[in-house]
Coordinates of C-alpha atoms in Angstrom, one line a residue:
M13 CA 10.1 -30.7 -7.4
S14 CA 10.4 -27.1 -6.8
L15 CA 7.2 -24.8 -7.2
K16 CA 8.7 -23.1 -10.3
D17 CA 9.2 -26.5 -11.8
R18 CA 5.7 -27.6 -11.1
I19 CA 4.4 -24.2 -12.7
T20 CA 6.4 -24.9 -15.8
E21 CA 5.1 -28.6 -15.9
D22 CA 1.5 -27.4 -15.6
M23 CA 2.2 -24.8 -18.3
K24 CA 3.1 -27.5 -20.5
A25 CA 0.0 -29.5 -19.5
A26 CA -2.2 -26.6 -20.2
L27 CA -0.6 -26.1 -23.7
R28 CA -1.1 -29.9 -24.6
A29 CA -4.7 -29.7 -23.3
K30 CA -5.4 -26.4 -25.3
D31 CA -6.8 -24.8 -22.1
S32 CA -6.2 -21.2 -23.0
A33 CA -7.5 -19.8 -20.0
R34 CA -5.4 -21.7 -17.7
L35 CA -2.5 -21.2 -19.9
G36 CA -2.8 -17.4 -19.9
A37 CA -2.8 -17.3 -16.2
I38 CA 0.3 -19.6 -15.7
R39 CA 2.1 -17.4 -18.3
L40 CA 1.4 -14.4 -16.5
L41 CA 2.8 -15.9 -13.4
L42 CA 5.9 -17.2 -15.0
A43 CA 6.4 -13.7 -16.6
A44 CA 6.2 -12.3 -13.2
L45 CA 8.7 -14.6 -11.8
K46 CA 11.1 -14.1 -14.7
Q47 CA 10.9 -10.3 -14.4
K48 CA 11.7 -10.6 -10.7
E49 CA 14.6 -12.8 -11.5
V50 CA 16.0 -10.5 -14.0
D51 CA 15.5 -7.2 -12.1
E52 CA 17.0 -8.2 -9.0
R53 CA 19.5 -10.9 -10.5
L54 CA 18.6 -13.9 -8.3
T55 CA 17.0 -17.1 -8.5
L56 CA 13.6 -17.4 -6.7
D57 CA 13.1 -19.9 -3.8
D58 CA 9.6 -21.1 -3.0
A59 CA 8.9 -18.6 -0.2
A60 CA 9.8 -15.7 -2.9
I61 CA 7.3 -17.3 -5.6
V62 CA 4.7 -17.4 -2.9
A63 CA 5.1 -13.9 -2.2
I64 CA 4.6 -13.1 -5.8
I65 CA 1.7 -15.2 -6.2
D66 CA 0.1 -13.5 -3.3
K67 CA 0.9 -10.2 -4.9
L68 CA -0.6 -11.4 -8.2
I69 CA -4.0 -12.7 -6.4
K70 CA -4.2 -9.4 -4.6
Q71 CA -4.0 -7.4 -7.8
R72 CA -6.7 -9.7 -9.4
R73 CA -8.9 -9.1 -6.4
D74 CA -8.7 -5.6 -6.8
S75 CA -9.2 -5.8 -10.6
V76 CA -12.3 -7.9 -10.1
A77 CA -14.0 -5.3 -7.5
A78 CA -13.1 -2.5 -10.2
F79 CA -14.6 -4.4 -12.8
Q80 CA -17.8 -5.3 -10.8
Q81 CA -18.2 -1.6 -10.0
A82 CA -17.9 -0.6 -13.7
G83 CA -20.5 -3.2 -14.8
R84 CA -18.0 -5.5 -16.7
Q85 CA -18.8 -9.0 -15.3
D86 CA -17.2 -10.6 -18.2
L87 CA -13.8 -9.2 -17.3
A88 CA -14.3 -10.0 -13.5
D89 CA -15.1 -13.5 -14.3
K90 CA -11.8 -13.8 -16.2
E91 CA -10.0 -12.3 -13.4
S92 CA -11.6 -14.6 -11.0
A93 CA -10.5 -17.5 -13.0
E94 CA -7.2 -16.2 -12.9
I95 CA -7.1 -16.0 -9.2
T96 CA -8.5 -19.9 -9.0
V97 CA -5.5 -20.9 -11.3
L98 CA -2.9 -19.0 -9.0
Q99 CA -4.4 -20.2 -5.6
A100 CA -3.5 -23.6 -6.7
Y101 CA 0.0 -23.0 -6.3
L102 CA -0.2 -21.5 -2.7
P103 CA 0.5 -23.7 0.3
A104 CA -2.3 -25.0 2.6
R105 CA -3.6 -21.7 4.4
L106 CA -4.3 -21.5 8.0
S107 CA -8.0 -21.4 9.1
A108 CA -9.9 -18.3 10.6
Q109 CA -9.3 -20.0 14.2
E110 CA -5.6 -20.8 13.5
V111 CA -5.1 -17.0 12.4
Q112 CA -6.8 -15.8 15.7
A113 CA -4.9 -18.2 18.0
A114 CA -1.7 -17.2 16.2
V115 CA -2.5 -13.4 16.6
R116 CA -3.6 -14.0 20.3
A117 CA 0.0 -15.7 21.0
I118 CA 1.9 -12.9 19.2
I119 CA -0.1 -10.2 21.3
A120 CA 0.8 -12.1 24.5
E121 CA 4.4 -12.2 23.3
T122 CA 4.7 -8.7 22.4
G123 CA 2.8 -7.5 25.2
A124 CA 0.6 -5.1 23.2
A125 CA -2.3 -3.7 25.2
G126 CA -4.3 -1.5 22.5
P127 CA -4.7 -0.4 19.0
A128 CA -1.5 1.9 19.4
D129 CA 0.6 -1.3 19.5
M130 CA -0.9 -2.7 16.1
G131 CA 2.3 -1.9 14.1
K132 CA 4.4 -4.0 16.5
V133 CA 1.9 -6.9 16.5
M134 CA 1.7 -6.8 12.6
S135 CA 5.4 -6.7 12.4
A136 CA 5.9 -9.8 14.3
A137 CA 2.9 -11.3 12.5
K138 CA 4.4 -11.0 9.2
Q139 CA 7.4 -12.5 9.9
R140 CA 5.6 -15.4 11.3
L141 CA 2.6 -15.7 9.3
A142 CA 3.3 -14.1 5.8
D143 CA 3.5 -17.4 3.9
K144 CA 1.0 -19.1 5.6
T145 CA -2.2 -16.9 5.1
D146 CA -3.5 -13.9 3.8
M147 CA -2.2 -10.8 5.6
A148 CA -5.4 -8.9 5.2
A149 CA -7.2 -11.7 7.4
V150 CA -4.1 -11.2 9.9
S151 CA -4.7 -7.4 10.1
Q152 CA -8.4 -7.9 10.6
A153 CA -7.8 -10.3 13.5
V154 CA -5.3 -8.0 15.1
K155 CA -7.7 -5.0 15.0
Q156 CA -10.4 -7.3 16.5
A157 CA -8.1 -8.6 19.3
L158 CA -6.6 -5.3 20.2
A159 CA -10.1 -3.3 20.1
K160 CA -11.4 -5.7 23.0
P161 CA -10.7 -4.2 26.4

């Protein structure tokens, strides 16, 4: 079963269970997927769907920070609940140690020597790790690895 089919089935299950919070988050996800398909006139594969889910999660995290700063904990909680629903559709993520090991391997392969080579390392890391982990964590690991003498 494709990821899109699984999301559609989960929407039906949430509808039957009258789980309005979960249903709303899944409908937002399906709307984003449909928008992408219509805009670009293509059928999304699982990798493209994961990229859209990552984007939606990042937007929700930014919203949570903004709502907390504004003192709107009720809205921040709603966004956090949506993040939880969306994360269920992501593949298993790499641990922090696995990310650091992958970054060290990429640095060795690219021959990066310092912070000036961060772009080169991030380009290679994005190709290899984009669908396996959060790129913000990869960026942090690259910064730490390249900062060490």
